[in-house]
CSV table of C-alpha atoms and ligand atoms in Angstrom, one decimal:
chain,number,residue,atom,x,y,z
A,446,MET,CA,-11.3,-11.3,23.1
A,447,ALA,CA,-12.1,-14.1,20.7
A,448,THR,CA,-15.8,-13.4,21.2
A,449,ARG,CA,-15.5,-9.7,20.2
A,450,THR,CA,-16.7,-8.8,16.8
A,451,TRP,CA,-15.1,-6.3,14.5
A,452,ALA,CA,-17.8,-3.7,15.2
A,453,GLU,CA,-16.4,-0.2,14.8
A,454,PRO,CA,-15.0,1.6,17.9
A,455,TYR,CA,-16.4,5.0,16.7
A,456,LYS,CA,-19.7,6.6,15.8
A,457,ILE,CA,-20.4,8.9,12.8
A,458,LYS,CA,-20.6,12.6,13.4
A,459,MET,CA,-20.6,13.9,9.8
A,460,VAL,CA,-21.5,12.3,6.5
A,461,GLU,CA,-20.6,12.9,2.8
A,462,LEU,CA,-23.3,12.3,0.3
A,463,ILE,CA,-22.7,10.1,-2.6
A,464,LYS,CA,-24.6,9.8,-5.8
A,465,MET,CA,-26.1,6.7,-7.6
A,466,THR,CA,-25.6,6.6,-11.3
A,467,SER,CA,-27.3,4.6,-14.1
A,468,ARG,CA,-25.6,1.9,-16.1
A,469,GLU,CA,-25.9,4.1,-19.2
A,470,ASP,CA,-24.0,6.9,-17.4
A,471,ARG,CA,-21.3,4.5,-16.3
A,472,LEU,CA,-20.9,3.0,-19.7
A,473,LYS,CA,-20.3,6.5,-21.1
A,474,ALA,CA,-17.9,7.4,-18.2
A,475,VAL,CA,-15.8,4.3,-18.6
A,476,LYS,CA,-15.4,4.8,-22.3
A,477,GLU,CA,-14.3,8.4,-21.8
A,478,ALA,CA,-11.9,7.2,-19.1
A,479,GLY,CA,-10.3,4.7,-21.6
A,480,TYR,CA,-11.3,1.8,-19.4
A,481,ASN,CA,-8.9,3.1,-16.7
A,482,THR,CA,-10.5,3.5,-13.3
A,483,PHE,CA,-7.8,6.1,-12.4
A,484,LEU,CA,-9.3,8.4,-15.1
A,485,LEU,CA,-12.9,8.3,-13.8
A,486,ARG,CA,-14.3,11.3,-12.0
A,487,SER,CA,-14.9,10.7,-8.4
A,488,GLU,CA,-18.4,12.1,-8.8
A,489,ASP,CA,-19.3,9.2,-11.2
A,490,VAL,CA,-18.3,6.6,-8.6
A,491,TYR,CA,-20.7,5.1,-6.0
A,492,ILE,CA,-18.4,3.1,-3.7
A,493,ASP,CA,-14.8,4.1,-4.2
A,494,LEU,CA,-12.5,1.2,-3.5
A,495,LEU,CA,-9.7,2.4,-5.8
A,496,THR,CA,-7.3,2.8,-2.9
A,497,ASP,CA,-6.9,3.2,0.8
A,498,SER,CA,-4.5,6.1,0.3
A,499,GLY,CA,-5.4,9.5,1.6
A,500,VAL,CA,-9.1,8.6,1.7
A,501,GLY,CA,-9.6,7.6,5.3
A,502,ALA,CA,-11.9,9.4,7.6
A,503,MET,CA,-10.1,11.6,10.1
A,504,SER,CA,-11.3,11.6,13.7
A,505,ASP,CA,-12.7,14.7,15.5
A,506,ARG,CA,-9.4,14.9,17.2
A,507,GLN,CA,-7.5,15.0,14.0
A,508,TRP,CA,-9.8,17.7,12.7
A,509,ALA,CA,-9.2,19.6,15.9
A,510,GLY,CA,-5.5,19.2,15.2
A,511,LEU,CA,-6.0,21.0,11.9
A,512,MET,CA,-7.0,24.1,13.9
A,513,MET,CA,-3.8,23.9,15.8
A,514,GLY,CA,-1.5,24.3,12.8
A,515,ASP,CA,1.6,26.4,13.4
A,516,GLU,CA,2.3,27.5,9.9
A,517,ALA,CA,5.7,29.1,10.6
A,518,TYR,CA,8.1,28.5,7.7
A,519,ALA,CA,10.7,27.1,10.1
A,520,GLY,CA,10.5,25.2,13.3
A,521,SER,CA,6.7,24.6,13.5
A,522,ARG,CA,5.5,23.3,16.8
A,523,ASN,CA,3.6,20.6,14.9
A,524,PHE,CA,6.9,19.3,13.4
A,525,TYR,CA,8.3,18.6,16.9
A,526,HIS,CA,5.1,16.9,17.9
A,527,LEU,CA,5.3,14.7,14.8
A,528,ARG,CA,9.0,14.0,15.4
A,529,ASP,CA,8.4,13.0,19.0
A,530,THR,CA,5.4,10.9,18.1
A,531,VAL,CA,7.4,9.0,15.4
A,532,GLU,CA,10.1,8.3,18.0
A,533,GLU,CA,7.7,7.2,20.7
A,534,TYR,CA,5.5,4.9,18.5
A,535,TYR,CA,7.9,3.9,15.7
A,536,SER,CA,11.3,4.1,17.4
A,537,TYR,CA,13.1,6.2,14.7
A,538,ARG,CA,15.1,9.0,16.2
A,539,TYR,CA,15.1,11.4,13.2
A,540,THR,CA,12.1,12.4,11.0
A,541,VAL,CA,12.2,14.2,7.7
A,542,PRO,CA,8.6,15.1,6.7
A,543,CYS,CA,7.7,14.6,3.0
A,544,HIS,CA,4.6,15.4,1.0
A,545,GLN,CA,3.9,11.6,0.7
A,546,GLY,CA,5.6,8.2,0.5
A,547,ARG,CA,7.2,8.7,-2.9
A,548,GLY,CA,8.8,11.9,-1.8
A,549,ALA,CA,10.6,9.9,0.9
A,550,GLU,CA,11.4,7.2,-1.6
A,551,ASN,CA,13.1,9.7,-3.9
A,552,ILE,CA,15.3,11.1,-1.1
A,553,LEU,CA,16.2,7.6,0.3
A,554,SER,CA,17.0,6.2,-3.2
A,555,GLN,CA,19.1,9.2,-4.2
A,556,LEU,CA,21.1,9.1,-1.0
A,557,LEU,CA,21.8,5.4,-0.7
A,558,ILE,CA,21.9,4.1,-4.2
A,559,SER,CA,24.9,4.3,-6.7
A,560,ALA,CA,24.6,3.3,-10.3
A,561,GLY,CA,24.9,-0.5,-10.8
A,562,ASP,CA,23.6,-1.3,-7.3
A,563,TYR,CA,21.0,-4.0,-6.5
A,564,VAL,CA,18.1,-3.5,-4.0
A,565,PRO,CA,16.5,-6.7,-2.7
A,566,GLY,CA,12.9,-6.4,-1.5
A,567,ASN,CA,9.9,-8.5,-0.5
A,568,MET,CA,8.1,-7.9,-3.8
A,569,TYR,CA,8.1,-4.6,-5.8
A,570,PHE,CA,5.9,-1.6,-5.3
A,571,THR,CA,5.4,0.6,-8.3
A,572,THR,CA,6.8,3.9,-7.0
A,573,THR,CA,9.4,2.3,-4.8
A,574,ARG,CA,11.0,0.4,-7.7
A,575,LEU,CA,10.8,3.3,-10.1
A,576,HIS,CA,12.8,5.5,-7.6
A,577,GLN,CA,15.3,2.7,-7.2
A,578,GLU,CA,15.7,2.4,-10.9
A,579,LEU,CA,15.9,6.2,-11.5
A,580,ALA,CA,18.8,6.2,-9.0
A,581,GLY,CA,20.6,3.5,-11.0
A,582,ALA,CA,19.7,0.3,-9.1
A,583,THR,CA,18.1,-2.9,-10.2
A,584,PHE,CA,15.3,-4.2,-7.9
A,585,VAL,CA,15.5,-7.9,-7.0
A,586,ASP,CA,12.5,-9.7,-5.6
A,587,VAL,CA,13.4,-12.0,-2.7
A,588,ILE,CA,10.0,-12.7,-1.3
A,589,ILE,CA,9.0,-16.4,-0.8
A,590,ASP,CA,7.5,-18.2,-3.8
A,591,GLU,CA,4.2,-18.6,-2.0
A,592,ALA,CA,3.6,-14.8,-2.3
A,593,HIS,CA,3.2,-15.2,-6.0
A,594,ASP,CA,0.6,-18.0,-5.6
A,595,PRO,CA,-2.9,-16.7,-5.0
A,596,VAL,CA,-4.1,-20.0,-3.5
A,597,SER,CA,-1.3,-20.6,-1.0
A,598,MET,CA,-2.6,-20.2,2.5
A,599,HIS,CA,0.9,-19.3,3.9
A,600,PRO,CA,0.2,-17.1,7.0
A,601,PHE,CA,3.2,-14.8,6.3
A,602,LYS,CA,3.5,-14.4,2.5
A,603,GLY,CA,5.5,-11.2,3.0
A,604,ASN,CA,8.5,-13.2,4.3
A,605,VAL,CA,11.9,-13.1,2.7
A,606,ASP,CA,13.4,-16.2,1.1
A,607,PHE,CA,17.0,-16.3,2.4
A,608,ASP,CA,18.1,-18.6,-0.5
A,609,LYS,CA,17.1,-15.9,-2.9
A,610,LEU,CA,18.9,-13.2,-0.8
A,611,ASN,CA,22.1,-15.3,-0.4
A,612,ALA,CA,22.1,-16.0,-4.1
A,613,LEU,CA,22.0,-12.3,-4.9
A,614,LEU,CA,24.8,-11.7,-2.3
A,615,ASP,CA,27.0,-14.4,-3.9
A,616,GLU,CA,26.4,-13.1,-7.4
A,617,VAL,CA,27.0,-9.3,-6.8
A,618,GLY,CA,28.7,-9.0,-3.4
A,619,ALA,CA,27.7,-6.9,-0.4
A,620,ASP,CA,29.3,-3.8,-1.8
A,621,LYS,CA,26.6,-3.6,-4.5
A,622,ILE,CA,23.7,-4.0,-2.0
A,623,PRO,CA,23.2,-0.6,-0.3
A,624,TYR,CA,20.2,-1.8,1.6
A,625,VAL,CA,17.4,-4.4,1.8
A,626,CYS,CA,14.0,-2.8,1.4
A,627,ILE,CA,11.3,-4.6,3.4
A,628,ALA,CA,7.6,-3.7,3.3
A,629,THR,CA,5.2,-4.6,6.1
A,630,CYS,CA,1.8,-6.0,4.8
A,631,VAL,CA,3.1,-6.3,1.2
A,632,ASN,CA,0.7,-4.4,-1.0
A,633,MET,CA,1.3,-6.1,-4.4
A,634,ALA,CA,1.2,-9.6,-2.8
A,635,GLY,CA,-2.3,-8.9,-1.6
A,636,GLY,CA,-1.7,-7.1,1.7
A,637,GLN,CA,0.3,-10.0,3.2
A,638,PRO,CA,2.4,-9.7,6.4
A,639,ILE,CA,6.0,-10.5,7.2
A,640,SER,CA,6.6,-12.4,10.5
A,641,LEU,CA,8.7,-11.0,13.3
A,642,GLY,CA,10.7,-14.2,13.2
A,643,ASN,CA,11.6,-13.6,9.6
A,644,LEU,CA,12.4,-10.0,10.2
A,645,LYS,CA,14.7,-10.9,13.2
A,646,GLN,CA,16.5,-13.3,10.9
A,647,LEU,CA,16.8,-10.5,8.3
A,648,ARG,CA,18.2,-8.1,10.9
A,649,ALA,CA,20.9,-10.7,11.7
A,650,TRP,CA,21.7,-11.2,8.1
A,651,CYS,CA,22.0,-7.4,7.5
A,652,ASP,CA,24.3,-7.1,10.5
A,653,LYS,CA,26.5,-10.0,9.4
A,654,HIS,CA,27.0,-8.4,5.9
A,655,ASN,CA,26.9,-4.8,7.1
A,656,ILE,CA,23.9,-3.9,4.9
A,657,MET,CA,21.2,-1.4,6.0
A,658,LEU,CA,17.7,-2.5,6.5
A,659,VAL,CA,15.0,-0.1,5.3
A,660,HIS,CA,11.4,-0.4,6.2
A,661,ASP,CA,8.5,0.6,3.9
A,662,MET,CA,6.1,1.0,6.9
A,663,THR,CA,3.1,2.2,5.0
A,664,ARG,CA,0.9,-0.5,6.5
A,665,VAL,CA,2.8,-1.5,9.6
A,666,ALA,CA,-0.1,-1.5,12.0
A,667,GLU,CA,-2.0,-4.0,9.8
A,668,ASN,CA,1.1,-6.2,9.7
A,669,ALA,CA,1.3,-6.1,13.5
A,670,PHE,CA,-2.4,-7.2,13.7
A,671,PHE,CA,-1.6,-10.4,11.7
A,672,ILE,CA,1.5,-11.0,13.9
A,673,GLN,CA,-0.7,-10.7,17.0
A,674,GLN,CA,-3.3,-13.2,15.5
A,675,ARG,CA,-0.9,-15.7,13.9
A,676,GLU,CA,2.6,-15.7,15.3
A,677,ASP,CA,3.6,-17.7,18.3
A,678,GLY,CA,4.3,-15.6,21.4
A,679,TYR,CA,2.4,-12.4,20.3
A,680,LYS,CA,-1.2,-13.0,21.2
A,681,ASP,CA,-0.9,-11.1,24.5
A,682,LYS,CA,1.1,-8.2,23.1
A,683,ILE,CA,-0.8,-5.1,22.1
A,684,ILE,CA,-0.5,-3.7,18.5
A,685,ARG,CA,1.4,-0.7,19.7
A,686,GLU,CA,4.1,-2.9,21.2
A,687,ILE,CA,4.4,-5.0,18.1
A,688,VAL,CA,4.6,-2.0,15.8
A,689,TYR,CA,7.4,-0.6,17.9
A,690,GLU,CA,9.2,-4.0,17.8
A,691,ILE,CA,9.0,-4.2,14.0
A,692,CYS,CA,10.3,-0.7,13.5
A,693,ASP,CA,13.0,-1.1,16.1
A,694,LEU,CA,14.5,-4.0,14.0
A,695,THR,CA,15.1,-1.7,11.1
A,696,ASP,CA,17.5,1.2,10.5
A,697,ALA,CA,15.3,3.6,8.5
A,698,ALA,CA,11.8,3.9,7.1
A,699,THR,CA,9.8,5.5,4.3
A,700,MET,CA,6.2,6.2,5.2
A,701,SER,CA,3.1,7.1,3.2
A,702,SER,CA,1.0,8.3,6.1
A,703,LYS,CA,-2.0,8.4,3.8
A,704,LYS,CA,-2.7,4.8,4.7
A,705,ASP,CA,-2.2,3.6,8.3
A,706,ALA,CA,-2.1,7.0,9.9
A,707,MET,CA,-5.4,8.2,8.2
A,708,VAL,CA,-4.4,11.6,6.9
A,709,ASN,CA,-5.3,12.9,3.5
A,710,ILE,CA,-1.7,13.8,2.6
A,711,GLY,CA,1.7,13.4,4.2
A,712,GLY,CA,4.6,11.0,4.8
A,713,PHE,CA,8.1,11.0,6.0
A,714,LEU,CA,11.6,9.5,5.9
A,715,ALA,CA,12.8,8.4,9.3
A,716,MET,CA,16.1,7.0,10.5
A,717,ASN,CA,18.4,6.4,13.5
A,718,ASP,CA,21.7,7.5,12.0
A,719,GLU,CA,22.6,11.1,12.5
A,720,LYS,CA,24.9,11.4,9.4
A,721,PHE,CA,22.1,9.9,7.2
A,722,TYR,CA,19.7,12.4,8.7
A,723,GLU,CA,22.0,15.3,7.9
A,724,LYS,CA,22.2,14.2,4.3
A,725,ALA,CA,18.5,13.8,4.1
A,726,CYS,CA,18.0,17.3,5.4
A,727,GLY,CA,20.3,18.5,2.6
A,728,LEU,CA,18.2,16.8,-0.1
A,729,VAL,CA,14.7,17.4,1.3
A,730,VAL,CA,15.1,21.2,0.8
A,731,VAL,CA,15.7,20.5,-2.9
A,732,TYR,CA,12.6,18.4,-3.6
A,733,GLU,CA,10.1,18.9,-0.8
A,734,GLY,CA,10.7,21.9,1.5
A,735,LEU,CA,12.6,22.9,4.7
A,736,HIS,CA,13.4,19.9,6.9
A,737,THR,CA,10.8,21.0,9.5
A,738,TYR,CA,7.9,20.7,7.0
A,739,GLY,CA,9.1,18.9,3.9
A,740,GLY,CA,6.0,19.6,1.8
A,741,MET,CA,3.4,19.4,4.6
A,742,ALA,CA,1.4,22.2,6.2
A,743,GLY,CA,1.8,22.5,9.9
A,744,ARG,CA,-1.8,21.5,10.4
A,745,ASP,CA,-1.3,18.4,8.4
A,746,MET,CA,1.7,17.4,10.6
A,747,GLU,CA,-0.6,17.8,13.6
A,748,ALA,CA,-3.3,15.6,12.2
A,749,LEU,CA,-0.6,13.0,11.3
A,750,ALA,CA,0.8,13.0,14.8
A,751,ILE,CA,-2.6,12.3,16.2
A,752,GLY,CA,-3.4,9.8,13.5
A,753,ILE,CA,-0.3,7.7,14.4
A,754,THR,CA,-1.6,7.3,18.0
A,755,GLU,CA,-5.0,6.2,16.7
A,756,SER,CA,-3.6,3.8,14.1
A,757,VAL,CA,-2.0,1.5,16.7
A,758,GLN,CA,-5.1,1.1,18.9
A,759,ASP,CA,-6.2,-2.6,19.1
A,760,ASP,CA,-9.9,-1.8,18.8
A,761,HIS,CA,-9.2,0.3,15.7
A,762,ILE,CA,-7.1,-2.2,13.9
A,763,ARG,CA,-9.5,-5.1,14.7
A,764,ALA,CA,-12.4,-3.2,13.1
A,765,ARG,CA,-10.3,-2.1,10.2
A,766,VAL,CA,-9.0,-5.5,9.2
A,767,GLY,CA,-12.2,-7.2,10.3
A,768,GLN,CA,-14.2,-5.2,7.7
A,769,VAL,CA,-11.8,-6.3,5.0
A,770,GLN,CA,-12.0,-9.9,6.1
A,771,TYR,CA,-15.8,-9.6,6.2
A,772,LEU,CA,-15.9,-8.7,2.5
A,773,GLY,CA,-13.4,-11.3,1.6
A,774,ARG,CA,-15.2,-14.1,3.3
A,775,ILE,CA,-18.5,-13.3,1.5
A,776,LEU,CA,-16.7,-13.4,-1.8
A,777,ARG,CA,-14.8,-16.6,-1.0
A,778,GLU,CA,-18.0,-18.3,0.1
A,779,ALA,CA,-19.7,-17.4,-3.1
A,780,GLY,CA,-16.9,-19.0,-5.1
A,781,VAL,CA,-15.2,-15.9,-6.3
A,782,PRO,CA,-11.5,-16.6,-6.8
A,783,ILE,CA,-9.6,-14.2,-4.4
A,784,VAL,CA,-6.1,-14.1,-3.0
A,785,ASN,CA,-5.8,-16.1,0.1
A,786,PRO,CA,-5.3,-15.4,3.0
A,787,ILE,CA,-7.4,-12.3,2.8
A,788,GLY,CA,-5.1,-9.2,3.2
A,789,GLY,CA,-5.1,-6.4,5.6
A,790,HIS,CA,-6.2,-3.5,3.4
A,791,ALA,CA,-8.0,-5.0,0.5
A,792,VAL,CA,-9.6,-8.0,-1.1
A,793,PHE,CA,-7.8,-9.0,-4.4
A,794,LEU,CA,-9.8,-10.7,-7.1
A,795,ASP,CA,-7.8,-13.2,-9.2
A,796,ALA,CA,-8.6,-12.0,-12.7
A,797,ARG,CA,-6.7,-14.9,-14.4
A,798,ARG,CA,-9.2,-17.3,-12.9
A,799,MET,CA,-12.2,-15.1,-13.3
A,800,LEU,CA,-11.5,-14.3,-17.0
A,801,PRO,CA,-9.6,-17.3,-18.3
A,802,HIS,CA,-10.7,-16.4,-21.9
A,803,ILE,CA,-8.6,-13.2,-21.9
A,804,PRO,CA,-4.8,-13.6,-22.4
A,805,GLN,CA,-2.6,-11.6,-20.1
A,806,GLU,CA,-1.5,-9.4,-23.0
A,807,GLN,CA,-5.1,-8.2,-23.2
A,808,PHE,CA,-5.1,-7.0,-19.6
A,809,PRO,CA,-7.7,-9.2,-17.9
A,810,ALA,CA,-7.5,-7.3,-14.6
A,811,GLN,CA,-7.9,-3.9,-16.3
A,812,ALA,CA,-11.0,-5.3,-18.1
A,813,LEU,CA,-12.4,-6.7,-15.0
A,814,ALA,CA,-12.0,-3.5,-13.0
A,815,ALA,CA,-13.8,-1.6,-15.9
A,816,ALA,CA,-16.6,-4.2,-16.0
A,817,LEU,CA,-17.2,-4.0,-12.2
A,818,TYR,CA,-17.5,-0.3,-12.4
A,819,VAL,CA,-20.1,-0.5,-15.2
A,820,GLU,CA,-22.0,-3.1,-13.3
A,821,SER,CA,-22.3,-1.3,-10.0
A,822,GLY,CA,-20.4,2.0,-9.8
A,823,VAL,CA,-17.8,0.3,-7.5
A,824,ARG,CA,-14.3,1.6,-8.4
A,825,SER,CA,-11.4,-0.8,-8.0
A,826,MET,CA,-7.8,-0.9,-9.3
A,827,GLU,CA,-5.8,-3.1,-11.7
A,828,ARG,CA,-2.8,-4.7,-10.0
A,829,GLY,CA,-1.4,-6.9,-12.8
A,830,ILE,CA,0.5,-6.6,-16.1
A,831,VAL,CA,-0.5,-2.9,-16.6
A,832,SER,CA,0.8,-1.9,-13.1
A,833,ALA,CA,4.0,-4.1,-13.6
A,834,GLY,CA,5.0,-1.9,-16.6
A,835,ARG,CA,7.9,-2.6,-18.9
A,836,ASP,CA,11.4,-3.9,-18.1
A,837,SER,CA,13.6,-0.9,-17.7
A,838,LYS,CA,16.4,-2.6,-19.8
A,839,THR,CA,14.6,-4.7,-22.4
A,840,GLY,CA,11.5,-2.6,-22.8
A,841,GLU,CA,9.3,-5.8,-22.8
A,842,ASN,CA,6.2,-6.0,-20.8
A,843,ARG,CA,6.8,-7.6,-17.4
A,844,LYS,CA,4.5,-10.5,-16.9
A,845,PRO,CA,3.6,-10.8,-13.2
A,846,LYS,CA,2.2,-14.1,-11.9
A,847,LEU,CA,-0.5,-12.2,-10.1
A,848,GLU,CA,-3.1,-10.6,-12.3
A,849,LEU,CA,-5.4,-8.9,-9.8
A,850,VAL,CA,-8.1,-6.5,-9.2
A,851,ARG,CA,-7.9,-4.7,-5.9
A,852,LEU,CA,-11.0,-3.8,-3.8
A,853,THR,CA,-9.3,-1.5,-1.4
A,854,ILE,CA,-11.2,-0.5,1.8
A,855,PRO,CA,-10.6,3.1,3.0
A,856,ARG,CA,-10.3,3.3,6.8
A,857,ARG,CA,-13.4,4.3,8.8
A,858,VAL,CA,-15.4,5.3,5.7
A,859,TYR,CA,-17.8,2.6,4.5
A,860,THR,CA,-20.4,0.5,6.2
A,861,GLN,CA,-21.2,-3.2,6.3
A,862,ALA,CA,-24.0,-2.5,3.9
A,863,HIS,CA,-21.5,-1.0,1.4
A,864,MET,CA,-19.5,-4.2,1.7
A,865,ASP,CA,-22.6,-6.2,0.9
A,866,VAL,CA,-23.4,-4.2,-2.2
A,867,THR,CA,-19.8,-4.6,-3.3
A,868,ALA,CA,-19.9,-8.3,-2.8
A,869,ASP,CA,-23.2,-8.6,-4.8
A,870,ALA,CA,-21.7,-6.6,-7.6
A,871,VAL,CA,-18.6,-8.8,-7.9
A,872,ILE,CA,-20.8,-11.9,-7.8
A,873,GLU,CA,-23.0,-10.5,-10.6
A,874,VAL,CA,-20.0,-9.6,-12.8
A,875,MET,CA,-18.7,-13.2,-12.3
A,876,LYS,CA,-21.9,-14.6,-13.6
A,877,HIS,CA,-21.4,-12.7,-16.9
A,878,SER,CA,-17.7,-12.8,-17.0
A,879,SER,CA,-17.5,-14.7,-20.4
A,880,GLU,CA,-19.0,-11.5,-22.0
A,881,ILE,CA,-16.1,-9.3,-20.8
A,882,LYS,CA,-13.7,-8.4,-23.6
A,883,GLY,CA,-9.9,-8.0,-23.6
A,884,LEU,CA,-8.3,-4.6,-24.0
A,885,ARG,CA,-5.5,-3.0,-26.0
A,886,PHE,CA,-3.6,0.2,-25.4
A,887,ALA,CA,-4.9,3.4,-27.0
A,888,TYR,CA,-2.3,5.4,-25.1
A,889,GLU,CA,0.6,4.2,-23.1
A,890,PRO,CA,2.6,6.6,-20.9
A,891,GLU,CA,6.3,5.9,-20.4
A,892,MET,CA,6.5,5.8,-16.6
A,893,LEU,CA,3.9,4.5,-14.1
A,894,ARG,CA,1.7,3.8,-17.1
A,895,PHE,CA,-1.2,2.5,-15.1
A,896,PHE,CA,-2.1,6.0,-13.8
A,897,GLN,CA,-2.9,7.6,-17.2
A,898,ALA,CA,-3.0,4.8,-19.8
A,899,LYS,CA,-6.1,4.6,-22.1
A,900,PHE,CA,-7.5,1.4,-23.6
A,901,GLU,CA,-10.0,0.2,-26.1
A,902,GLU,CA,-11.9,-3.1,-26.3
A,903,VAL,CA,-10.5,-5.9,-28.5
A,904,GLU,CA,-13.5,-7.0,-30.7
B,1464,P71,C1,-2.0,2.5,-3.0
B,1464,P71,C2,-0.9,3.5,-3.0
B,1464,P71,C3,-1.1,4.7,-3.8
B,1464,P71,C4,-0.7,4.4,-5.2
B,1464,P71,C5,0.6,4.5,-5.6
B,1464,P71,C6,1.0,4.1,-6.8
B,1464,P71,C7,0.0,3.5,-7.7
B,1464,P71,C8,-1.3,3.4,-7.3
B,1464,P71,C9,-1.6,3.9,-6.0
B,1464,P71,C10,1.3,3.8,-2.2
B,1464,P71,C11,2.5,3.2,-1.6
B,1464,P71,C12,2.4,1.9,-1.0
B,1464,P71,C13,3.6,1.4,-0.5
B,1464,P71,C14,3.6,0.0,0.1
B,1464,P71,C15,4.8,3.4,-1.1
B,1464,P71,C16,3.7,4.0,-1.6
B,1464,P71,C17,3.8,5.3,-2.2
B,1464,P71,N1,0.2,3.1,-2.3
B,1464,P71,N2,4.7,2.1,-0.6
B,1464,P71,O1,-1.8,1.3,-2.5
B,1464,P71,O2,1.3,1.2,-1.0
B,1464,P71,O3,3.2,6.2,-1.3
B,1464,P71,O4,1.3,7.2,-2.7
B,1464,P71,O5,2.1,8.3,-0.6
B,1464,P71,O6,3.5,8.3,-2.6
B,1464,P71,O7,-3.1,2.8,-3.5
B,1464,P71,P1,2.5,7.6,-1.8
């Protein structure tokens, strides 16, 4: 196996044409977008590495699945297929479909959180934390310190630090902790995995204190790949087995299927407890739709059920993560400061080190993402102080240690040559980085500001 490359286990049957743009066009577009890559038109983008969410290429089987949609309002055949697939591959007995991950987060947070609660987790995610806060909880980061250090080579930066978790328990008591929220392949840490050893310890901790363990399983297959490669005792296990074992250690899960499972839209809330399922069915009808479709079309549930089976194939995941590692290694060898180890879904550029002349208050990662777009038409995403937002109590800017630009690789979409073009573009921007200017807000939305904020250059 060691001699196998990451060459793709598929061939291309249909292509989507993309357009090249001139530097002049891009300068105009970026100004109109207020230096926010979320506000660019897709047509003005050459290589779109904004996200890996909902942008994967579906297989011919998934497309065939779309033709098998049972669009009945209630009891669609595709729902039962999805439910059975979730149980078979992910272990969870009950599935409540949702339009996407945050729909599941909303229902979970409203059902489990009471005002004044605390939710510990292995680093925040933007939508997850917001739903926890809207339900009245405070998020507490209990990830190991290495996760906040872009140069640490720790193999499992997604691990939980039990000293931090116990300190919270001592301070607020188990009654104020409705659940621990654990993400696999932690997005904001750079796509970094949690080990099964750490997760087993966490299971025992939760049992001891009678606290639920909830899994944000958005990128669980990628996490399983790193376990297979790095954790003692797993090199002979297949991804499917490792994925199942991870899920089986947790009580419930929220899923944005737009990532791992390669559908354009969809997600779910899943759990083992029947009473919890009943309550979730009660709430899903308020926000999403009936409990047998929850905001998804029948055809989309079918494509999702098929996507789940494809997402846990060893050949698939080796090619998927292999492509990300390929891009990361080129950049690292060229001296570009990136988050190490290279993550599962993206390469994260360390904007603090690339733009030391721009203070964090002038949004270095935002400025870098805009500059990369102007240079090359490559679209990336800010994951730093703008994404972190303001403290919900003090209103002050949160200042995360990680000030990053994310080059996120969609699944099964781009080629090795696209990765080479991207690497060249980043290297070119780095050569001229001292010319990049800081930014200030021209418009700042109240919630999840990174999506729609506008900026102007600081002269
Ligand atoms: C990503 C996204 C999509 C996104 C969301 C918010 C800001 C920017 C981009 C979504 C996730 C995720 C994790 C770990 C829950 C969600 C929400 N990620 N957990 O990385 O990564 O899922 O988008 O389906 O609602 O670009 P949703």
